[in-house]
Every structure is written in structure tokens, then in C-alpha cells.
């Protein structure tokens, strides 16, 4: 009984080596590490030699870590694609807001959490363009000081944005147009837009824009 169980449990270095080489392109390196840890633990618990300590397995593990340790990065959107997306948006409040988000986020290379947490006081408009003070970000469902590259906001992080070549693709003018149309003079820049009868106004929560229906 115990010998039979040991025979079923015991794995050789070849048993570990072949799947690692075969499935390296399908599994992330972290998943492979977890599988190796489980194999190591079960063999140690049952007093068996750990096949993952074999030189051949360690060699393959090192190779996979170098070649597949990090996932491929997604290709970024091009300027032409951004222009097409901007021109496809309407001239209503929702369109003005989304155009500003697209163009400002693209030009300033801002993360989603940084865009969502921007406030009017963070923006300084000038004839040259726009200066952004990245003071906070949305993270874990709440606003936190600083950014991913500046945790806690220990230092001031400024980003400059120049005017675009044309009004329809200009991040500065599109942001000014959104703020003016939405009547936003303070607080959060990007807010939800809900359709309703009546005038355009800021909702009682200070975060909602009521657009004319």
C-alpha cells in the first residue's frame, strides 16, 4: 500500500522537465514556480527526493525566467488612431468629456487612476499649453496621495502638455471646452454625465453633470 502510493507520487526529473519545456509558452513563469513549489512540498513531506533540484530542471527554469518571465506588452495606440477616435466623438457633454479624457490621457501619458483623480486646482493653463500637477490617484477604490511612481506624493510631479496641431485633436483646448461646457470651476474634473430634461448643471454631489435631454 505505502510503496504503491510512493510509486504513484514519486516524480522523476524527466517528468518535471518535459512539461516545463512543453508548456512554457502557455504558462506564466509565476504559475510554473507555483507548480514546482507544490511538487517540492509533496516530495519533501513524503520523504522523497525532490526532482525540481535536478540540474536539468533548474537549467530550464532559468531559461524560462529569462525568456518568458514577463508578459508581452500590449502595443500602444498610435496618433492616427487617437485622432480617428477623437473625431468620432460627438459635441454633446459626454462627447466633450470623453474627447478630453482621450487626448489629455494620451498626450500626458497618464494612468487611468491619475486621470480619474484630477481636480481643477491641478491644472494651470497658459499660452504655451497646460501644466498638470499630479498630486493624487485612484487606487483600491479610493483617492490616495501621490502616484505609482511617486508614492505618497513625497515630491511634486509636474507634467507639461503642448497645444495640438488642430483644435479637434488638441488636449488643451478639448479640456478647456469640457470644463467650460460642464460649468466645472472646482473639484473633480471628470464626472459622470446623466441625461435629464433641463439645463446643464453640476449635480448636488459635486460629481455628476446633468445634461440636457
Coordinates of C-alpha atoms in Angstrom, one line a residue:
X1 CA 0.0 0.0 0.0
X2 CA 2.6 2.6 1.1
X3 CA 5.0 1.5 -1.6
X4 CA 2.3 1.7 -4.2
X5 CA 1.4 5.2 -3.1
X6 CA 5.0 6.3 -3.2
X7 CA 5.3 4.9 -6.7
X8 CA 2.3 7.0 -7.8
X9 CA 3.6 10.1 -6.1
X10 CA 7.3 9.9 -7.0
X11 CA 8.2 12.1 -10.0
X12 CA 11.5 12.0 -11.9
X13 CA 13.4 15.0 -13.2
X14 CA 12.2 14.0 -16.7
X15 CA 8.6 14.1 -15.6
X16 CA 9.1 17.7 -14.5
X17 CA 11.5 18.7 -17.2
X18 CA 9.3 17.8 -20.2
X19 CA 6.1 19.6 -19.1
X20 CA 8.0 22.7 -18.3
X21 CA 9.6 22.8 -21.7
X22 CA 6.3 21.9 -23.4
X23 CA 4.0 24.3 -21.6
X24 CA 6.4 27.2 -21.1
X25 CA 4.7 29.2 -23.9
X26 CA 1.2 28.7 -22.3
X27 CA 2.0 29.2 -18.7
X28 CA 3.4 32.3 -17.0
X29 CA 6.7 31.8 -15.1
X30 CA 4.8 32.5 -11.8
X31 CA 2.4 29.6 -12.5
X32 CA 5.3 27.3 -13.2
X33 CA 7.0 28.3 -10.0
X34 CA 3.9 27.6 -8.0
X35 CA 3.7 24.1 -9.6
X36 CA 7.3 23.4 -8.8
X37 CA 6.7 24.5 -5.2
X38 CA 3.8 22.1 -4.9
X39 CA 5.9 19.2 -6.3
X40 CA 8.8 20.1 -3.9
X41 CA 6.5 20.3 -0.9
X42 CA 4.8 16.9 -1.5
X43 CA 8.0 15.1 -2.2
X44 CA 9.6 16.6 1.0
X45 CA 6.6 15.7 3.1
X46 CA 6.7 12.1 1.9
X47 CA 10.5 11.8 2.4
X48 CA 11.2 11.6 -1.3
X49 CA 14.0 13.3 -3.4
X50 CA 12.8 16.5 -5.0
X51 CA 13.0 16.2 -8.8
X52 CA 13.0 20.0 -9.1
X53 CA 16.5 20.1 -7.7
X54 CA 17.9 18.3 -10.7
X55 CA 20.4 20.4 -12.7
X56 CA 18.4 19.9 -15.9
X57 CA 15.2 21.2 -14.3
X58 CA 17.0 24.2 -12.8
X59 CA 18.6 25.0 -16.2
X60 CA 15.2 25.0 -17.9
X61 CA 13.7 27.1 -15.1
X62 CA 16.5 29.7 -15.5
X63 CA 15.9 29.8 -19.3
X64 CA 12.1 30.3 -19.0
X65 CA 12.6 33.0 -16.4
X66 CA 14.8 34.9 -18.9
X67 CA 12.6 34.5 -21.9
X68 CA 9.1 34.3 -20.5
X69 CA 9.4 35.9 -17.1
X70 CA 7.4 38.9 -18.2
X71 CA 4.2 39.1 -20.3
X72 CA 4.4 40.8 -23.7
X73 CA 3.4 44.4 -23.6
X74 CA 0.4 45.5 -25.5
X75 CA 1.0 47.8 -28.4
X76 CA 0.1 51.4 -27.7
X77 CA -2.5 53.3 -29.7
X78 CA -1.0 55.4 -32.5
X79 CA -1.5 59.1 -33.0
X80 CA -3.6 58.4 -36.1
X81 CA -5.8 56.0 -34.2
X82 CA -6.3 58.6 -31.4
X83 CA -7.2 61.2 -34.0
X84 CA -9.8 58.9 -35.5
X85 CA -11.3 58.1 -32.1
X86 CA -11.4 61.8 -31.2
X87 CA -13.2 62.8 -34.4
X88 CA -15.8 60.1 -33.9
X89 CA -17.0 61.6 -30.6
X90 CA -19.9 64.0 -30.6
X91 CA -20.2 67.6 -29.5
X92 CA -22.5 66.9 -26.5
X93 CA -21.3 66.9 -22.9
X94 CA -20.5 63.2 -23.0
X95 CA -18.5 63.6 -26.2
X96 CA -16.7 66.6 -24.9
X97 CA -15.7 64.8 -21.7
X98 CA -14.6 61.6 -23.5
X99 CA -12.5 63.6 -26.0
X100 CA -10.7 65.4 -23.2
X101 CA -10.0 62.1 -21.4
X102 CA -8.7 60.5 -24.6
X103 CA -6.5 63.4 -25.7
X104 CA -5.2 64.5 -22.3
X105 CA -4.5 61.0 -21.2
X106 CA -2.7 60.2 -24.4
X107 CA -0.6 63.4 -24.6
X108 CA 0.4 63.4 -20.9
X109 CA 0.7 59.6 -20.7
X110 CA -1.4 59.5 -17.6
X111 CA -2.7 56.3 -16.0
X112 CA -6.4 55.8 -15.5
X113 CA -6.2 56.4 -11.8
X114 CA -4.3 59.6 -12.3
X115 CA -6.9 60.9 -14.8
X116 CA -9.8 60.0 -12.6
X117 CA -8.4 61.8 -9.6
X118 CA -7.5 65.1 -11.4
X119 CA -9.0 68.3 -10.0
X120 CA -9.3 71.8 -11.4
X121 CA -6.6 73.0 -9.0
X122 CA -4.2 70.6 -10.6
X123 CA -4.4 72.3 -14.0
X124 CA -2.6 75.5 -15.0
X125 CA -3.4 76.8 -18.5
X126 CA -1.1 79.1 -20.3
X127 CA -0.4 80.3 -23.9
X128 CA 2.1 77.5 -24.2
X129 CA -0.3 74.8 -23.2
X130 CA -1.1 73.1 -19.9
X131 CA 0.8 72.1 -16.8
X132 CA -0.6 69.3 -14.7
X133 CA 0.3 68.8 -11.0
X134 CA -0.1 65.0 -10.4
X135 CA -0.9 65.1 -6.7
X136 CA -3.1 62.0 -6.3
X137 CA -4.5 58.9 -7.9
X138 CA -7.4 56.5 -7.6
X139 CA -6.2 53.2 -6.2
X140 CA -8.1 50.4 -4.4
X141 CA -11.4 52.2 -4.9
X142 CA -10.3 55.4 -3.1
X143 CA -8.2 58.6 -3.7
X144 CA -4.7 58.3 -2.4
X145 CA -1.9 61.0 -2.4
X146 CA 0.9 60.6 -4.9
X147 CA 1.1 58.3 -8.0
X148 CA 2.5 54.9 -8.8
X149 CA 6.0 56.4 -9.5
X150 CA 5.7 58.9 -6.6
X151 CA 4.1 57.0 -3.7
X152 CA 2.6 59.3 -1.0
X153 CA 3.3 62.4 -3.0
X154 CA 6.7 62.8 -1.5
X155 CA 7.8 65.2 -4.3
X156 CA 6.0 67.4 -6.7
X157 CA 5.3 65.7 -10.0
X158 CA 4.6 68.1 -12.9
X159 CA 3.6 67.2 -16.5
X160 CA 3.6 69.6 -19.4
X161 CA 1.2 69.3 -22.3
X162 CA 1.5 71.4 -25.5
X163 CA -1.3 72.5 -27.8
X164 CA -2.3 70.2 -30.6
X165 CA -1.8 70.9 -34.3
X166 CA -5.6 71.2 -34.8
X167 CA -8.4 72.1 -32.4
X168 CA -10.2 68.7 -32.8
X169 CA -7.1 66.9 -31.6
X170 CA -5.8 69.4 -29.1
X171 CA -5.7 68.1 -25.5
X172 CA -5.5 71.6 -24.0
X173 CA -8.4 73.1 -26.0
X174 CA -10.5 69.9 -25.6
X175 CA -10.1 70.0 -21.8
X176 CA -11.0 73.7 -21.7
X177 CA -14.1 73.1 -23.8
X178 CA -15.2 70.3 -21.5
X179 CA -14.7 72.3 -18.3
X180 CA -16.5 75.3 -19.8
X181 CA -19.5 73.4 -21.2
X182 CA -19.9 71.4 -18.0
X183 CA -19.5 74.5 -15.8
X184 CA -16.8 72.9 -13.7
X185 CA -14.8 75.5 -11.8
X186 CA -13.5 73.4 -8.9
X187 CA -13.3 69.9 -7.7
X188 CA -13.1 66.7 -9.8
X189 CA -12.6 67.3 -13.5
X190 CA -14.1 64.1 -14.9
X191 CA -17.6 63.3 -13.7
X192 CA -20.5 61.1 -14.8
X193 CA -22.9 62.6 -17.3
X194 CA -26.6 61.7 -16.9
X195 CA -29.3 62.7 -19.4
X196 CA -32.2 64.7 -18.0
X197 CA -34.6 67.4 -19.1
X198 CA -33.5 70.9 -18.3
X199 CA -30.3 72.9 -18.1
X200 CA -26.8 71.6 -17.9
X201 CA -25.6 71.8 -14.3
X202 CA -23.5 70.1 -11.6
X203 CA -25.3 67.6 -9.5
X204 CA -25.7 68.0 -5.8
X205 CA -22.9 65.5 -5.2
X206 CA -20.5 67.7 -7.0
X207 CA -19.5 64.8 -9.2
X208 CA -22.5 64.5 -11.6
X209 CA -23.2 66.6 -14.7
X210 CA -26.9 66.7 -15.7
X211 CA -27.0 67.1 -19.5
X212 CA -30.0 68.4 -21.4
X213 CA -32.0 65.7 -23.0

